[in-house]
mmCIF file of C-alpha atoms in Angstrom:
data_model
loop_
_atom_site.group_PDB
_atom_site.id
_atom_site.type_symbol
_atom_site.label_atom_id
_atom_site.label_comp_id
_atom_site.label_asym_id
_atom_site.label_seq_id
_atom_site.Cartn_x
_atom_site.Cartn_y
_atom_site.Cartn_z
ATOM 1 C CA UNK Q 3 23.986 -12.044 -28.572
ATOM 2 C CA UNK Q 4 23.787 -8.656 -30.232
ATOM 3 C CA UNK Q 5 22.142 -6.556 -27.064
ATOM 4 C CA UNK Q 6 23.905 -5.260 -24.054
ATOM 5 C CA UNK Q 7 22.527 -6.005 -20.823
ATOM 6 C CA UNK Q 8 21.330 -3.786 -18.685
ATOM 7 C CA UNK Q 9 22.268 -4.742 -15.137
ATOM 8 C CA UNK Q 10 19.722 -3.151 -12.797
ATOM 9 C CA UNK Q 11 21.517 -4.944 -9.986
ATOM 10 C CA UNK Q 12 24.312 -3.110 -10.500
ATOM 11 C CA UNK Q 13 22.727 0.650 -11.244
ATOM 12 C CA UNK Q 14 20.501 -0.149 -8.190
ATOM 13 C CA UNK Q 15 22.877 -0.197 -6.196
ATOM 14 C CA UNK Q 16 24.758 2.926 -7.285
ATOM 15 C CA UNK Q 17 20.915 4.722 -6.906
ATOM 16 C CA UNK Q 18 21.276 4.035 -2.942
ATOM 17 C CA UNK Q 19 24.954 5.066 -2.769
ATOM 18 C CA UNK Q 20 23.578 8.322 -4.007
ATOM 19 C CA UNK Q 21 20.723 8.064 -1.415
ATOM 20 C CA UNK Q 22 23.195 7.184 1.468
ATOM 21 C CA UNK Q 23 25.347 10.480 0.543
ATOM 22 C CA UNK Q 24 22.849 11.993 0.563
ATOM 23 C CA UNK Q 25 20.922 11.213 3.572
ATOM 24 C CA UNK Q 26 24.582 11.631 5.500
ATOM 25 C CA UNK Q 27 24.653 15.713 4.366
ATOM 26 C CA UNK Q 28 21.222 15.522 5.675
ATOM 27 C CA UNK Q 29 22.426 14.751 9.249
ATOM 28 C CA UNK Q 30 25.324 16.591 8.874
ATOM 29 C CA UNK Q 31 24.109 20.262 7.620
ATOM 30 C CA UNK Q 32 20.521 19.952 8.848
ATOM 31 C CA UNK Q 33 20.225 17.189 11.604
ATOM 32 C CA UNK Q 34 17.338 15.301 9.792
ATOM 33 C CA UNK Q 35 16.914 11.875 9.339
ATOM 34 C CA UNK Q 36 14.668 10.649 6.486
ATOM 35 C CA UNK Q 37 12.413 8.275 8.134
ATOM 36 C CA UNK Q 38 10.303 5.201 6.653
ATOM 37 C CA UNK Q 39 7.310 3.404 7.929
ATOM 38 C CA UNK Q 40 6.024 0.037 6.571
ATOM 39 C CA UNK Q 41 2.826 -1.110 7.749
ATOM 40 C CA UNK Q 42 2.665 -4.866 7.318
ATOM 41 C CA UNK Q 43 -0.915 -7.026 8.233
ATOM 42 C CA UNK Q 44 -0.903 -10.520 8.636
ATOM 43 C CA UNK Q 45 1.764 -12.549 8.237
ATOM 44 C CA UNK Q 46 1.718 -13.542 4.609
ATOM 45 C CA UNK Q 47 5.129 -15.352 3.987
ATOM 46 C CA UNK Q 48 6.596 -13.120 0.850
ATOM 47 C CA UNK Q 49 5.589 -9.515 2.612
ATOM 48 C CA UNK Q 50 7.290 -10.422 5.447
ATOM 49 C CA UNK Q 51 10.212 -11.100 3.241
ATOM 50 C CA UNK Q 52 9.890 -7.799 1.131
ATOM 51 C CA UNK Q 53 9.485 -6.334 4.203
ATOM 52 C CA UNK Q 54 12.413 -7.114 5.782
ATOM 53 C CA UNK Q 55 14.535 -6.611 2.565
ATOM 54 C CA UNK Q 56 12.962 -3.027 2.788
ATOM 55 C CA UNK Q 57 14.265 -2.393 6.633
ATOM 56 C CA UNK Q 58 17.458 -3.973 5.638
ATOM 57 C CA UNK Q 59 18.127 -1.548 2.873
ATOM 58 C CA UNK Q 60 16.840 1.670 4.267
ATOM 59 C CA UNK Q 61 18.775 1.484 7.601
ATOM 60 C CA UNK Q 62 22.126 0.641 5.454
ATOM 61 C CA UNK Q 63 21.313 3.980 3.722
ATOM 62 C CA UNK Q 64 21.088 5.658 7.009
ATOM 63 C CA UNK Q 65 17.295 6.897 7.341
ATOM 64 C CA UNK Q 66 15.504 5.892 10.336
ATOM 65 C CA UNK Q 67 13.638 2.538 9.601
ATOM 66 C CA UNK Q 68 9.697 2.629 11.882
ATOM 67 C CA UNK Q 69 8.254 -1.015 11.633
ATOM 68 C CA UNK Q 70 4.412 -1.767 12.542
ATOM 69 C CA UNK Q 71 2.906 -5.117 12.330
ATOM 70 C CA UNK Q 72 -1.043 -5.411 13.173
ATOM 71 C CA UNK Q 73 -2.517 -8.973 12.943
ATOM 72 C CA UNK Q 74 -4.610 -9.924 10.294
ATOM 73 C CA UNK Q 75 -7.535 -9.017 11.430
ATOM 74 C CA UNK Q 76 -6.952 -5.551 12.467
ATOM 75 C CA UNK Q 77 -10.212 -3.613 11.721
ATOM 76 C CA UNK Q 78 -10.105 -0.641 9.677
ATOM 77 C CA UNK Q 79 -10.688 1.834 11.794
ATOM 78 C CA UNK Q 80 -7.553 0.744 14.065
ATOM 79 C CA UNK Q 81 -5.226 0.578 10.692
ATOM 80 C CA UNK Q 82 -6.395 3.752 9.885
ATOM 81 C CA UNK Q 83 -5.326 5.200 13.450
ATOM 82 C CA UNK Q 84 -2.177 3.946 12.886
ATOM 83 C CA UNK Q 85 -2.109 5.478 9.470
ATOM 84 C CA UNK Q 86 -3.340 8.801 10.819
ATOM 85 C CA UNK Q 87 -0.683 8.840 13.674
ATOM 86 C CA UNK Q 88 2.276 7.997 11.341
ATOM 87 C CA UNK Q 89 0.869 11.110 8.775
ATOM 88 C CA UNK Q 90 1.084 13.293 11.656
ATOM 89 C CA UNK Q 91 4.765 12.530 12.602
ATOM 90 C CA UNK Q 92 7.452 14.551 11.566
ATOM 91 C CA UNK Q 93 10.388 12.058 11.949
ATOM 92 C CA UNK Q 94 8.016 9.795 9.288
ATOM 93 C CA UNK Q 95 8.616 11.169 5.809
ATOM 94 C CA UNK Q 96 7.560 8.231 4.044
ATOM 95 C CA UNK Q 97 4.797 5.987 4.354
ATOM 96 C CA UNK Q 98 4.110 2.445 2.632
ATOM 97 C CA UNK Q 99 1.215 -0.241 3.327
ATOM 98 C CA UNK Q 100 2.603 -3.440 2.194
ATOM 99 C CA UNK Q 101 0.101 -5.376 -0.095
ATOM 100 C CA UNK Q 102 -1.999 -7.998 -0.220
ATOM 101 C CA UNK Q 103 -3.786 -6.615 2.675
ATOM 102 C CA UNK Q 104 -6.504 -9.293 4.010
ATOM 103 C CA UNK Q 105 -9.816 -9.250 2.557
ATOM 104 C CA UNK Q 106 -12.022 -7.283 4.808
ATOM 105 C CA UNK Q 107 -9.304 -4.409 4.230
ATOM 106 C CA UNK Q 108 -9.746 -2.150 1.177
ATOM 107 C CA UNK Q 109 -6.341 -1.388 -0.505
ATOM 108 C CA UNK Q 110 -7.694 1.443 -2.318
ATOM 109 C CA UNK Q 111 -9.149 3.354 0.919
ATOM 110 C CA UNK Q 112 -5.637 2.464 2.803
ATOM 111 C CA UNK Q 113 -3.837 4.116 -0.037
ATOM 112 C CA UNK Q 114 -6.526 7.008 0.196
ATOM 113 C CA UNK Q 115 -5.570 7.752 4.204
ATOM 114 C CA UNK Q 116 -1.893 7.964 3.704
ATOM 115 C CA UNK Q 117 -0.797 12.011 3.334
ATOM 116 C CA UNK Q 118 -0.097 11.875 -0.606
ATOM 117 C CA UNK Q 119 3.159 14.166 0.477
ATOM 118 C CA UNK Q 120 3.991 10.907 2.396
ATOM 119 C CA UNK Q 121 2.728 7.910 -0.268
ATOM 120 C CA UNK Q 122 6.599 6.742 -1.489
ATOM 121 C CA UNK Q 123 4.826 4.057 -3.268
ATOM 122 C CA UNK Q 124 3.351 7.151 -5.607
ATOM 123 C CA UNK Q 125 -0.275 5.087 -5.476
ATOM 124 C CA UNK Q 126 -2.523 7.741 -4.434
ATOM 125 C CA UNK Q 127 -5.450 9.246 -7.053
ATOM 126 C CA UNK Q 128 -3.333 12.470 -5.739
ATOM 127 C CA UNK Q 129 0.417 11.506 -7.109
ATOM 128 C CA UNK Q 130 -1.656 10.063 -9.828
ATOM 129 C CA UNK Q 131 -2.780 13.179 -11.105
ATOM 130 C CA UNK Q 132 0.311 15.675 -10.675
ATOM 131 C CA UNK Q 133 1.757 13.448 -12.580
ATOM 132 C CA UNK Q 134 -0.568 13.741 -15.317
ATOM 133 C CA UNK Q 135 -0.692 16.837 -14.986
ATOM 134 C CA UNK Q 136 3.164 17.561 -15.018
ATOM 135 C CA UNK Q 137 3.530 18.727 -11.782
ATOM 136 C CA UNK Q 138 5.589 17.158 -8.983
ATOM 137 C CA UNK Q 139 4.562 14.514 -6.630
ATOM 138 C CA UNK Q 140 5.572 11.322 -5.420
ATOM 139 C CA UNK Q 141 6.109 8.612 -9.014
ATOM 140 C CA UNK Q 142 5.495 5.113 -7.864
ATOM 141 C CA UNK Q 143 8.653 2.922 -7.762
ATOM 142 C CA UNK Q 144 8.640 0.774 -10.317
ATOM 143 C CA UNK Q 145 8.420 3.352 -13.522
ATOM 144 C CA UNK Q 146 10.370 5.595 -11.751
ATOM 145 C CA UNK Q 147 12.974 2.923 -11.567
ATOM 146 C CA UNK Q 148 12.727 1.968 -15.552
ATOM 147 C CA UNK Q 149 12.860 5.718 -16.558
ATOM 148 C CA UNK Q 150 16.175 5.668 -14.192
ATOM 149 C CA UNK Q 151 17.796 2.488 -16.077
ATOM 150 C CA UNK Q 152 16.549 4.255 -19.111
ATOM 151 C CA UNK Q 153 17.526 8.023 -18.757
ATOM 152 C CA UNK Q 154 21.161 6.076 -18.283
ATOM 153 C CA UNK Q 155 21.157 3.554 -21.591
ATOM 154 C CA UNK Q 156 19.758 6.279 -24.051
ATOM 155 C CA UNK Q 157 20.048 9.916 -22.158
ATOM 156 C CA UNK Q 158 17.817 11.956 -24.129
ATOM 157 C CA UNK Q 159 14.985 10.713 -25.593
ATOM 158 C CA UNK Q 160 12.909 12.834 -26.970
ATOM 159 C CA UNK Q 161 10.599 11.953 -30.067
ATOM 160 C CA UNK Q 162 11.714 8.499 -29.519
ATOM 161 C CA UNK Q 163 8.393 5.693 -30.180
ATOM 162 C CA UNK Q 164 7.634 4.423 -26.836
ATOM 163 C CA UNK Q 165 5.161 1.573 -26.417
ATOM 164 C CA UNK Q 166 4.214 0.354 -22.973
ATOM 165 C CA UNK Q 167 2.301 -3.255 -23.012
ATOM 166 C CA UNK Q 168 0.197 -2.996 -20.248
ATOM 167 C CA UNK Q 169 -2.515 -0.579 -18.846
ATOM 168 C CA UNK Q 170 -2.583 -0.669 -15.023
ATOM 169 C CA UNK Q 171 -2.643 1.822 -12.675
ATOM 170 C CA UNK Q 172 0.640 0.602 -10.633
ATOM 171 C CA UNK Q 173 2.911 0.325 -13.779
ATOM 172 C CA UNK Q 174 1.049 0.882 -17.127
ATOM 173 C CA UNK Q 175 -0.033 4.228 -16.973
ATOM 174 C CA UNK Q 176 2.455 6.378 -14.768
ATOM 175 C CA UNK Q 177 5.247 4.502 -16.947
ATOM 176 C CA UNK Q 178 3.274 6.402 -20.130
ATOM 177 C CA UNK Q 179 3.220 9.464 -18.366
ATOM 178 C CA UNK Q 180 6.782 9.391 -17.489
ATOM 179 C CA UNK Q 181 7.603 9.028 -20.746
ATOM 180 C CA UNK Q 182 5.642 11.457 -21.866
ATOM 181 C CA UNK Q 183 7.353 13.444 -20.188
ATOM 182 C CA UNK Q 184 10.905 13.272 -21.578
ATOM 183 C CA UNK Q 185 8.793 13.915 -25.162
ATOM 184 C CA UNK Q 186 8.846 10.513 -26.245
ATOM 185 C CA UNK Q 187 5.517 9.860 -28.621
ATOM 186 C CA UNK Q 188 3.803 6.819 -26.955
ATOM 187 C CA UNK Q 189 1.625 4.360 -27.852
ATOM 188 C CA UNK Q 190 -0.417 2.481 -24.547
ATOM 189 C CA UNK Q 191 -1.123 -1.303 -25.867
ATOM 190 C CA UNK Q 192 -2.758 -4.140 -24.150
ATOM 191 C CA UNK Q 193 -4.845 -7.320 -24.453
ATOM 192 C CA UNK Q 194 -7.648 -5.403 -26.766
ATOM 193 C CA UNK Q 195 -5.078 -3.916 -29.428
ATOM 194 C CA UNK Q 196 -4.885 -5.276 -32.620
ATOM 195 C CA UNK Q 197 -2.142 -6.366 -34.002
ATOM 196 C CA UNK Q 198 -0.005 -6.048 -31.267
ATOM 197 C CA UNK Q 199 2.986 -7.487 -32.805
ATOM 198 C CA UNK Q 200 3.260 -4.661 -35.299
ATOM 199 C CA UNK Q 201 2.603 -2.010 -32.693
ATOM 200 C CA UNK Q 202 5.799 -3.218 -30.995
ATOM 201 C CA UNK Q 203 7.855 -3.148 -34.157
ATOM 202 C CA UNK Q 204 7.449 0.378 -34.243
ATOM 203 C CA UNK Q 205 9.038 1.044 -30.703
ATOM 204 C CA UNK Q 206 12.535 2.295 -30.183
ATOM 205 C CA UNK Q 207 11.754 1.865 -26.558
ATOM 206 C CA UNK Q 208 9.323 -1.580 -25.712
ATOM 207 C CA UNK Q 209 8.124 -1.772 -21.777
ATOM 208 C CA UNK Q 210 6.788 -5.101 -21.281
ATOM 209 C CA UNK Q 211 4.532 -5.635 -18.193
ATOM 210 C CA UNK Q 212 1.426 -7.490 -18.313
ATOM 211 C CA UNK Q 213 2.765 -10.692 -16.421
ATOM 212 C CA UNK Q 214 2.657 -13.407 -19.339
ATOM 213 C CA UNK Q 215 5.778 -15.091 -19.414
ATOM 214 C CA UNK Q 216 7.858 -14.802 -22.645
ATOM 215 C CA UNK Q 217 4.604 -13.091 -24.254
ATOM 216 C CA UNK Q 218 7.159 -10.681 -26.427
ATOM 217 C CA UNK Q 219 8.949 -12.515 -29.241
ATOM 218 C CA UNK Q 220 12.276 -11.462 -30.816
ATOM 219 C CA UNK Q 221 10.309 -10.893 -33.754
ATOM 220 C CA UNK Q 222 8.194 -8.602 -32.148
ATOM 221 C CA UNK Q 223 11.208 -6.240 -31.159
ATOM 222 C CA UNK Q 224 12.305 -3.333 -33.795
ATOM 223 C CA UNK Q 225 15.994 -3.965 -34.210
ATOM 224 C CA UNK Q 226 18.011 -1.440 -32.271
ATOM 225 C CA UNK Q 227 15.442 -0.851 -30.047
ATOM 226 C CA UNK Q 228 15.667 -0.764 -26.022
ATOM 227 C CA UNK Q 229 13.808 -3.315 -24.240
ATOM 228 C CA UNK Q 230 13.140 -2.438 -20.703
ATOM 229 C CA UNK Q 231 11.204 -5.999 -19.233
ATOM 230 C CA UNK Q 232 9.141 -5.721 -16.388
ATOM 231 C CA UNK Q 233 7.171 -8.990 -16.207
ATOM 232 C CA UNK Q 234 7.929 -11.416 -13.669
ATOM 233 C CA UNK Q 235 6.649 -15.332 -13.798
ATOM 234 C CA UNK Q 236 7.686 -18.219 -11.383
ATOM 235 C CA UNK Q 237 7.754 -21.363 -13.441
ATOM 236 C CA UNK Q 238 8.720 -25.236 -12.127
ATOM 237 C CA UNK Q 239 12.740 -25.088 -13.139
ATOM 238 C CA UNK Q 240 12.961 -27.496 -15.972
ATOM 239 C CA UNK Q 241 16.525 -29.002 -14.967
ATOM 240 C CA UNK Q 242 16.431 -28.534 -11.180
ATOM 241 C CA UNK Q 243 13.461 -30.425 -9.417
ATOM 242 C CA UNK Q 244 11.771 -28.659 -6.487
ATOM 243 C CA UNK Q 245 13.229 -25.304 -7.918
ATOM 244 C CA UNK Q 246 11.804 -22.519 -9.649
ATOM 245 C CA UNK Q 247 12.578 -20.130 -12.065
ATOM 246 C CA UNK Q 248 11.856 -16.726 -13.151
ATOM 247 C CA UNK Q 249 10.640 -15.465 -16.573
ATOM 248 C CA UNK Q 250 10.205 -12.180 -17.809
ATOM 249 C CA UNK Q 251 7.447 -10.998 -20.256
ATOM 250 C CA UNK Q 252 10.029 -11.166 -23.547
ATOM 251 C CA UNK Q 253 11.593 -13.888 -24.720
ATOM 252 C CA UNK Q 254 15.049 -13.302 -23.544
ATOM 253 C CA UNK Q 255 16.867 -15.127 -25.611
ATOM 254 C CA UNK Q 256 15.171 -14.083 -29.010
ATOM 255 C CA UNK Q 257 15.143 -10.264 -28.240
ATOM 256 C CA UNK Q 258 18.635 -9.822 -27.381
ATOM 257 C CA UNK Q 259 19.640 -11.038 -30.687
ATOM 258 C CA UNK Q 260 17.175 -7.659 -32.128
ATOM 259 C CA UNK Q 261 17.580 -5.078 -29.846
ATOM 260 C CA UNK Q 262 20.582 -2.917 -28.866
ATOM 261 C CA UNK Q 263 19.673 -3.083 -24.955
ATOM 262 C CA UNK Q 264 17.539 -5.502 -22.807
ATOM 263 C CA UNK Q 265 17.163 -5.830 -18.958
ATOM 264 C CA UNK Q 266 17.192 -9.445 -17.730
ATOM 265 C CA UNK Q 267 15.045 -11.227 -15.227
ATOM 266 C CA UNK Q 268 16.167 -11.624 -12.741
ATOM 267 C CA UNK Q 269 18.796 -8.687 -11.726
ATOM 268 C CA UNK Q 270 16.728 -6.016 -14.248
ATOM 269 C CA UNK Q 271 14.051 -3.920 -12.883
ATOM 270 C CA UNK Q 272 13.158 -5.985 -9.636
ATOM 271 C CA UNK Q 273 16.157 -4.686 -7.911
ATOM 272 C CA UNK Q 274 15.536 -0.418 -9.151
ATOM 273 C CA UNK Q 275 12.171 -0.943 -6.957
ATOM 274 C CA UNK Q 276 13.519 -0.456 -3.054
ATOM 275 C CA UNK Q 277 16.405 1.649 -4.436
ATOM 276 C CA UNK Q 278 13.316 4.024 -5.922
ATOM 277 C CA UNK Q 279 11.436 3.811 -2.685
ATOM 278 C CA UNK Q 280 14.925 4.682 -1.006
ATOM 279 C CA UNK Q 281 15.212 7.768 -3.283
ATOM 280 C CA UNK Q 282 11.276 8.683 -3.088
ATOM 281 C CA UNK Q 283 11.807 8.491 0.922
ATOM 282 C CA UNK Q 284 14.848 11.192 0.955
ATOM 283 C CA UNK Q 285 12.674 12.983 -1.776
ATOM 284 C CA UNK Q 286 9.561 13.676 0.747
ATOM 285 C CA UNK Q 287 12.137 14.811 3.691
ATOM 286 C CA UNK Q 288 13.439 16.789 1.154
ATOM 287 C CA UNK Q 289 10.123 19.008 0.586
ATOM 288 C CA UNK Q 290 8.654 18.632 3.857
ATOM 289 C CA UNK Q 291 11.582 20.382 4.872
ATOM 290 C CA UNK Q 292 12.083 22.776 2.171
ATOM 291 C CA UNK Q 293 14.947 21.525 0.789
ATOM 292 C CA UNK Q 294 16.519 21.176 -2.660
ATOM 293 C CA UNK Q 295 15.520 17.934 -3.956
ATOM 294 C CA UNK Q 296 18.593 15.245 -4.716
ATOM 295 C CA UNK Q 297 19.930 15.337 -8.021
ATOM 296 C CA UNK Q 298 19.062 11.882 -10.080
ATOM 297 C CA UNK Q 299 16.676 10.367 -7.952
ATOM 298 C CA UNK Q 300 13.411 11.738 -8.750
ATOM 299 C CA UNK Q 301 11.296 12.305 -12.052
#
């Protein structure tokens, strides 16, 4: 295998060491707690899990943790309430809605109602567009985690090809942007571009997410390029009955014997995404309060 891995696991967790330190000079020079509030409807089996993976890891990094579960069929109007009373807190810095919400809830209009100086998960039309414009706001967590594991394989990367596969508005298009914005030239693709194969040859840094398992062949992949792989597909394990398994978006096996650097699935970018929302949490109590931002955890 010619690439080296890049172990998110491992990064991620030195990205909430730096949050933990500091959160602690926080308390200690200011008396402030970052605080963050998940809002979790219903009781759909894998929220409650990232949900609880989310308390765990923000009260081991010292911020104040503020839980709030409504039942699933919690009108609008009383969600919003909730929403508007956790905007007005000060001890709340951060605010996340965890998703799927049921039906008769719009995710778009509960996105809308959080203050965008509050929206960690960087979803707002607001963070959207200071970040297309090049001004500072909240990034959402994913990208921001990728340009992290990326800044730290390649450091500087300007006028470096970048091609993102993948248009949407949670990963797609603020990954772009963020590489835009370290000068790469990039190159959006998705299912309508033609010849898509050759349009990834041409990348020194390939961003896989449009959720197709093992889409991206090794012959596909410029060699020497990075591969940053942020697909993730839950297949029947083929050696392990009543198992699963997880598959990225490239073809693990074939890339790593073209590129120079390739994150895994598991243990690649899953794990950057609560250590992001960690760092976009201390980020907001930064600048609510006026404060120099933390070094290495924002965009």
């Amino acid at each position: 295998m010619a690439a080296s891995i890049i172990d998110g696991k491992a990064f991620a967790a030195t990205v909430r060491d730096k949050v933990a330190s500091h959160v602690a000079r926080l308390k200690e020079e200011h008396n402030i707690t970052p605080g963050l509030a998940v809002v979790l409807v219903g009781e759909d089996p894998a929220s409650e899990v990232y949900v609880a993976a989310k308390h765990k890891n923000t009260v081991a990094a010292g911020m104040a943790s503020f839980e709030h579960k409504l039942p699933a069929d919690v009108s609008e109007e009383e969600l919003f309430a909730l929403i508007d009373q956790l905007n007005a807190d000060p001890k709340v810095h951060g605010i996340l809605c965890q998703f799927p919400v049921p039906d008769h809830l719009n995710e778009r209009r509960v996105v809308a109602r959080i203050d965008p100086s509050k929206d960690v998960d960087g979803l707002s039309v607001v963070n959207a567009g200071l970040l297309a414009s090049g001004e500072k706001g909240l990034v959402s967590c994913t990208p921001l985690g990728c340009l992290m594991l990326l800044r730290n394989q390649l450091g500087n990367m300007s006028g470096k090809n970048a091609v993102v596969i993948g248009r949407s508005n949670l990963f797609g298009k603020p990954m772009a942007q963020l590489l835009l914005q370290e000068s790469c030239t990039v190159t959006i693709a998705h299912s309508r571009t033609q010849d898509l194969e050759a349009v990834c040859r041409r990348a020194d840094i390939l961003v896989a997410a449009v959720g197709r398992a093992e889409m991206v062949k090794g012959d596909w992949v410029k060699p020497g390029a990075t591969v940053i792989d942020v697909g993730i597909t839950r297949i029947p394990h083929p050696e392990k009955p009543g198992k699963s398994k997880l598959l990225g978006d490239v073809d693990f096996a074939e890339a790593a014997e073209v590129a120079s650097a390739i994150t895994p699935v598991p243990g690649g970018v899953g794990p950057m995404t609560i250590a992001c929302l960690l760092a976009n949490t201390v980020t907001a109590c930064c600048r609510a309060n006026g404060l120099a931002e933390p070094e290495g955890l924002t965009a």
